[in-house]
Amino acid sequence: MRTDDALAAVYQHYLTMEPYSQQDEHTYQLSDKVGSGNIKRVTTYSGIEILFSQVEYHQPFPTYFASETPIVELQFALTGERHVDISGKDYSLSIGQGALIFIHDFEAWFHPPAKELYTSFSLGIPVPLFNYAAAQLSKKSSIHFKQVLGDQVFKPLVFQLDSRTQCMIDSLIVALNNNDRSCLLMEAAALEILNRFMTQLFDLAPIPAGFSREDIRKLYLAREIMEASMVDPPSLLCLSRQVGLNDFKLKKGFKALFGSTVFEYLRQVRLNHAMKLLLNQGNNVTEAAVTVGYNNISAFSQQFYRKFGVKPSEVKKIY
């Protein structure tokens, strides 16, 4: 049984209001009279709501929605810009932005763009799951839903979407559109995204001895650079210059903060992404290897087997 059926009920109610109607277990279609497109939805075992919206309205079509249920949601604006009036406050995300939002007992008017493709991705997080994750991550401080929201009805924490998260979102979108999706892998990816932004937005990463908060910011930047340049990564010396840390501090801090060396981390990112390509897309082994930066297919297969205990060719046969 899921941890928060109330959250699922809120999403179900919203997604079956005019101008949407449910087509099957995971698809909510926009009325042809209003526009084109749909919303895909999967609810995981722990109650996480995973949604991908890809719609285009013919004309402006504001809709009203209200709920007393407390909600935590990770939102990502991919194309287009939707404006929302939430209890009298205007809220919107620009393309390439994300937000961790906290909301309770609210009224909202949604204003989607007209004659423009609007795509967004979101993760609805049950409040008990957020509070549990916060308790596990914040050993020295108390972070929970009520504390973050305070006496407000709505609070967004806005951030820029990075390349690694974009990769994970792309994989989840592919899975949402795949009838042979693995909901277990989808839940794991959703939790990884949640963990990533909770750690960053609430400054929950431990600070190694001899490092400052500014050093930690630079180490996160180094991680983003390595993830974005998976195919052609910079050398350690070049990376240290880009982020403004000497190579010794970069190596020591990266290991302390992320639990691996820079290039061990890069290898894990490559192999994880290769697994998602093999599971969710039509890539063969060679295509997956080259996409994540391997020119030596034999070396790729050996490292893949050491990490996952299965050969990449066998993954394609199974899935």
Coordinates of C-alpha atoms in Angstrom, one line a residue:
M1 CA 0.0 0.0 0.0
R2 CA 1.3 3.4 -0.9
T3 CA 2.3 5.9 1.8
D4 CA 0.1 8.8 0.6
D5 CA -3.1 8.0 -1.2
A6 CA -4.3 11.6 -0.6
L7 CA -1.6 12.9 -2.9
A8 CA -2.6 10.4 -5.6
A9 CA -6.2 11.6 -5.2
V10 CA -5.2 15.2 -5.7
Y11 CA -3.4 14.4 -9.0
Q12 CA -6.2 12.2 -10.2
H13 CA -8.7 15.0 -9.5
Y14 CA -6.7 17.6 -11.3
L15 CA -5.9 15.4 -14.3
T16 CA -9.6 14.5 -15.0
M17 CA -10.9 18.1 -14.8
E18 CA -12.0 19.9 -18.0
P19 CA -10.3 20.1 -20.5
Y20 CA -8.6 16.7 -19.7
S21 CA -10.0 13.2 -19.7
Q22 CA -8.4 9.9 -18.8
Q23 CA -7.7 7.7 -21.8
D24 CA -6.0 4.7 -20.1
E25 CA -4.2 4.0 -16.8
H26 CA -1.3 6.3 -17.6
T27 CA -2.6 8.8 -20.2
Y28 CA -4.7 12.0 -19.8
Q29 CA -5.8 13.5 -23.1
L30 CA -6.3 17.2 -23.7
S31 CA -9.7 17.8 -25.4
D32 CA -9.5 18.3 -29.2
K33 CA -11.7 21.4 -28.9
V34 CA -9.1 23.1 -26.7
G35 CA -5.8 21.8 -28.1
S36 CA -3.6 18.8 -28.7
G37 CA -1.4 16.6 -26.5
N38 CA -1.5 14.7 -23.3
I39 CA -0.1 14.1 -19.9
K40 CA 1.6 10.8 -19.0
R41 CA 1.5 9.7 -15.3
V42 CA 3.0 6.9 -13.2
T43 CA 2.5 6.5 -9.5
T44 CA 5.3 4.6 -7.8
Y45 CA 5.1 2.2 -4.9
S46 CA 6.2 4.9 -2.4
G47 CA 3.6 7.3 -3.7
I48 CA 5.8 9.5 -6.0
E49 CA 3.8 11.0 -8.8
I50 CA 5.8 11.1 -12.1
L51 CA 4.3 13.3 -14.8
F52 CA 5.2 14.5 -18.2
S53 CA 3.1 17.1 -19.9
Q54 CA 3.3 17.8 -23.6
V55 CA 0.4 20.0 -24.8
E56 CA -0.5 22.9 -27.1
Y57 CA -3.6 25.0 -26.5
H58 CA -5.4 26.7 -29.5
Q59 CA -6.5 29.6 -27.4
P60 CA -6.0 30.8 -23.8
F61 CA -7.8 28.4 -21.4
P62 CA -7.4 29.3 -17.7
T63 CA -8.4 26.6 -15.3
Y64 CA -9.1 26.8 -11.6
F65 CA -8.0 24.2 -9.0
A66 CA -7.9 24.2 -5.2
S67 CA -6.8 21.7 -2.6
E68 CA -6.2 21.5 1.2
T69 CA -3.8 18.6 0.8
P70 CA -0.1 19.5 1.6
I71 CA 2.1 18.9 -1.5
V72 CA 5.8 18.8 -2.3
E73 CA 6.6 18.9 -6.0
L74 CA 9.7 19.1 -8.1
Q75 CA 8.9 20.9 -11.3
F76 CA 10.9 21.4 -14.5
A77 CA 10.1 23.8 -17.3
L78 CA 11.3 22.2 -20.6
T79 CA 9.5 24.3 -23.3
G80 CA 6.9 27.1 -23.1
E81 CA 6.0 29.1 -20.1
R82 CA 2.9 28.7 -18.0
H83 CA 1.8 31.3 -15.4
V84 CA 0.0 30.3 -12.3
D85 CA -1.8 32.6 -9.8
I86 CA -1.6 30.8 -6.5
S87 CA -3.6 32.4 -3.7
G88 CA -3.0 35.8 -5.2
K89 CA 0.7 35.4 -6.1
D90 CA 2.0 35.0 -9.6
Y91 CA 4.3 32.1 -10.3
S92 CA 6.1 30.9 -13.4
L93 CA 9.2 29.0 -14.4
S94 CA 11.4 30.0 -17.4
I95 CA 12.7 27.3 -19.8
G96 CA 15.7 25.5 -18.2
Q97 CA 14.6 26.2 -14.7
G98 CA 13.3 23.9 -12.0
A99 CA 11.7 24.4 -8.6
L100 CA 11.1 22.5 -5.4
I101 CA 7.7 23.8 -4.3
F102 CA 5.8 23.5 -1.0
I103 CA 2.1 24.2 -1.0
H104 CA -0.9 23.7 1.3
D105 CA -4.5 24.8 1.4
F106 CA -4.3 26.8 -1.8
E107 CA -6.4 28.2 -4.7
A108 CA -4.8 28.4 -8.1
W109 CA -5.6 29.7 -11.6
F110 CA -3.5 28.0 -14.3
H111 CA -2.7 30.0 -17.5
P112 CA -1.1 27.8 -20.1
P113 CA 0.5 29.4 -23.2
A114 CA -1.6 29.5 -26.4
K115 CA -0.4 28.4 -29.8
E116 CA 2.9 27.3 -28.3
L117 CA 4.1 23.8 -27.3
Y118 CA 4.3 23.6 -23.5
T119 CA 6.2 20.7 -22.0
S120 CA 7.0 20.1 -18.4
F121 CA 8.1 17.3 -16.1
S122 CA 7.3 17.0 -12.4
L123 CA 7.7 14.7 -9.4
G124 CA 5.0 14.9 -6.7
I125 CA 6.6 13.8 -3.4
P126 CA 4.4 12.6 -0.5
V127 CA 5.0 14.9 2.5
P128 CA 5.9 11.9 4.8
L129 CA 8.5 10.8 2.3
F130 CA 10.0 14.3 2.1
N131 CA 10.1 14.5 5.9
Y132 CA 11.8 11.1 6.1
A133 CA 14.4 12.0 3.5
A134 CA 15.0 15.4 5.2
A135 CA 15.5 13.6 8.5
Q136 CA 18.1 11.2 7.0
L137 CA 20.0 14.0 5.2
S138 CA 19.9 16.7 7.8
K139 CA 21.8 15.2 10.7
K140 CA 22.5 18.6 12.4
S141 CA 19.4 20.6 11.5
S142 CA 15.7 20.1 11.5
I143 CA 14.0 20.3 8.1
H144 CA 10.4 19.3 7.6
F145 CA 7.5 20.4 5.5
K146 CA 5.8 22.6 8.1
Q147 CA 9.1 24.3 8.9
V148 CA 9.9 25.1 5.3
L149 CA 6.4 26.4 4.4
G150 CA 5.9 28.3 7.7
D151 CA 2.7 30.4 7.7
Q152 CA 2.7 30.7 3.8
V153 CA 0.4 28.7 1.5
F154 CA 3.1 28.4 -1.2
K155 CA 6.9 28.5 -1.3
P156 CA 9.1 27.8 -4.4
L157 CA 12.9 27.1 -4.3
V158 CA 14.0 27.9 -7.8
F159 CA 17.2 26.5 -9.4
Q160 CA 18.8 26.0 -12.9
L161 CA 18.4 22.6 -14.5
D162 CA 21.8 20.9 -15.0
S163 CA 22.8 18.4 -17.6
R164 CA 22.9 15.3 -15.4
T165 CA 19.3 16.0 -14.2
Q166 CA 18.2 16.6 -17.7
C167 CA 19.6 13.2 -18.7
M168 CA 17.7 11.5 -15.8
I169 CA 14.5 13.4 -16.8
D170 CA 14.9 12.4 -20.5
S171 CA 15.2 8.7 -19.4
L172 CA 12.1 9.0 -17.2
I173 CA 10.1 10.6 -20.1
V174 CA 11.2 7.7 -22.4
A175 CA 10.0 5.2 -19.7
L176 CA 6.7 7.0 -19.3
N177 CA 6.0 6.4 -23.0
N178 CA 7.2 2.8 -22.8
N179 CA 4.6 0.1 -22.0
D180 CA 7.4 -2.2 -20.8
R181 CA 8.6 0.4 -18.3
S182 CA 10.3 -0.7 -15.1
C183 CA 8.4 1.3 -12.3
L184 CA 11.1 0.2 -9.9
L185 CA 13.9 1.8 -11.9
M186 CA 11.7 4.9 -12.4
E187 CA 11.2 5.2 -8.7
A188 CA 15.0 4.9 -8.1
A189 CA 15.6 7.7 -10.6
A190 CA 13.0 9.9 -9.1
L191 CA 14.5 9.4 -5.6
E192 CA 18.0 10.2 -7.0
I193 CA 16.7 13.5 -8.4
L194 CA 14.9 14.3 -5.1
N195 CA 18.1 13.6 -3.1
R196 CA 20.2 15.7 -5.5
F197 CA 18.2 18.8 -5.1
M198 CA 17.4 18.4 -1.4
T199 CA 21.1 18.2 -0.7
Q200 CA 21.9 21.3 -2.8
L201 CA 18.9 23.5 -1.9
F202 CA 19.2 23.0 1.9
D203 CA 23.0 22.9 2.0
L204 CA 22.9 19.4 3.5
A205 CA 26.2 18.2 2.0
P206 CA 28.8 17.6 4.7
I207 CA 31.7 20.1 4.7
P208 CA 35.0 18.3 4.8
A209 CA 37.6 19.7 7.2
G210 CA 39.6 22.6 5.6
F211 CA 36.9 23.4 3.1
S212 CA 34.5 26.4 2.9
R213 CA 30.9 26.7 1.6
E214 CA 32.4 28.4 -1.5
D215 CA 34.7 25.4 -2.0
I216 CA 31.7 23.1 -1.8
R217 CA 29.9 25.2 -4.5
K218 CA 33.0 24.8 -6.7
L219 CA 33.0 21.1 -6.2
Y220 CA 29.4 20.9 -7.2
L221 CA 30.3 22.9 -10.3
A222 CA 33.1 20.4 -11.0
R223 CA 30.6 17.6 -10.8
E224 CA 28.3 19.4 -13.2
I225 CA 31.1 20.0 -15.7
M226 CA 32.1 16.3 -15.7
E227 CA 28.5 15.2 -16.2
A228 CA 28.0 17.7 -19.0
S229 CA 31.2 16.6 -20.8
M230 CA 30.7 12.9 -20.4
V231 CA 32.0 12.1 -23.9
D232 CA 35.0 14.4 -23.9
P233 CA 35.9 15.3 -20.2
P234 CA 38.5 17.8 -19.2
S235 CA 41.7 16.8 -17.5
L236 CA 42.0 17.2 -13.8
L237 CA 44.3 20.3 -14.3
C238 CA 41.9 21.8 -16.7
L239 CA 38.9 21.1 -14.5
S240 CA 40.6 22.6 -11.4
R241 CA 41.3 25.8 -13.4
Q242 CA 37.6 26.0 -14.6
V243 CA 36.2 25.8 -11.1
G244 CA 39.0 27.8 -9.3
L245 CA 40.4 25.1 -7.0
N246 CA 43.9 23.7 -7.1
D247 CA 44.1 20.1 -8.2
F248 CA 44.9 18.7 -4.7
K249 CA 41.9 20.4 -3.1
L250 CA 39.7 19.3 -6.1
K251 CA 40.7 15.7 -5.7
K252 CA 40.5 15.6 -1.9
G253 CA 37.2 17.5 -1.8
F254 CA 35.6 15.5 -4.5
K255 CA 36.4 12.3 -2.8
A256 CA 35.1 13.5 0.5
L257 CA 31.9 15.1 -0.8
F258 CA 30.9 12.5 -3.4
G259 CA 32.6 9.3 -2.2
S260 CA 34.7 8.7 -5.2
T261 CA 37.5 10.2 -7.3
V262 CA 36.6 12.5 -10.2
F263 CA 37.1 9.9 -12.8
E264 CA 35.5 7.1 -10.8
Y265 CA 32.4 9.3 -10.6
L266 CA 32.6 9.9 -14.3
R267 CA 32.7 6.2 -15.0
Q268 CA 29.6 5.6 -12.8
V269 CA 27.7 8.4 -14.6
R270 CA 28.7 6.9 -18.0
L271 CA 27.7 3.3 -17.1
N272 CA 24.4 4.4 -15.4
H273 CA 23.5 6.4 -18.5
A274 CA 24.4 3.5 -20.8
M275 CA 22.2 1.2 -18.8
K276 CA 19.3 3.6 -19.3
L277 CA 20.0 3.8 -23.0
L278 CA 19.9 0.0 -23.3
L279 CA 16.7 -0.3 -21.2
N280 CA 14.6 2.5 -22.5
Q281 CA 15.7 3.3 -26.0
G282 CA 16.5 1.5 -29.2
N283 CA 20.3 1.7 -28.9
N284 CA 22.4 -1.3 -29.5
V285 CA 25.5 -1.9 -27.3
T286 CA 27.9 -0.1 -29.6
E287 CA 25.6 2.9 -29.9
A288 CA 25.2 3.1 -26.1
A289 CA 28.9 2.8 -25.5
V290 CA 29.8 5.6 -28.0
T291 CA 27.0 7.8 -26.7
V292 CA 28.5 7.8 -23.2
G293 CA 32.1 8.3 -24.4
Y294 CA 33.6 4.8 -24.9
N295 CA 35.5 4.1 -28.1
N296 CA 36.7 0.7 -26.9
I297 CA 33.6 -1.5 -26.8
S298 CA 35.4 -4.4 -25.1
A299 CA 36.5 -2.1 -22.2
F300 CA 33.0 -0.7 -22.0
S301 CA 31.5 -4.3 -21.7
Q302 CA 34.0 -5.3 -19.0
Q303 CA 33.3 -2.2 -16.9
F304 CA 29.6 -2.6 -17.4
Y305 CA 29.7 -6.2 -16.3
R306 CA 31.8 -5.3 -13.2
K307 CA 29.2 -2.7 -12.2
F308 CA 25.9 -4.5 -13.0
G309 CA 26.9 -8.2 -13.0
V310 CA 25.4 -8.6 -16.5
K311 CA 26.8 -8.0 -20.0
P312 CA 25.3 -5.1 -21.9
S313 CA 24.5 -7.5 -24.8
E314 CA 22.4 -9.6 -22.3
V315 CA 20.5 -6.5 -21.2
K316 CA 19.3 -6.0 -24.8
K317 CA 18.2 -9.7 -24.9
I318 CA 16.3 -9.5 -21.7
Y319 CA 14.6 -6.2 -22.4

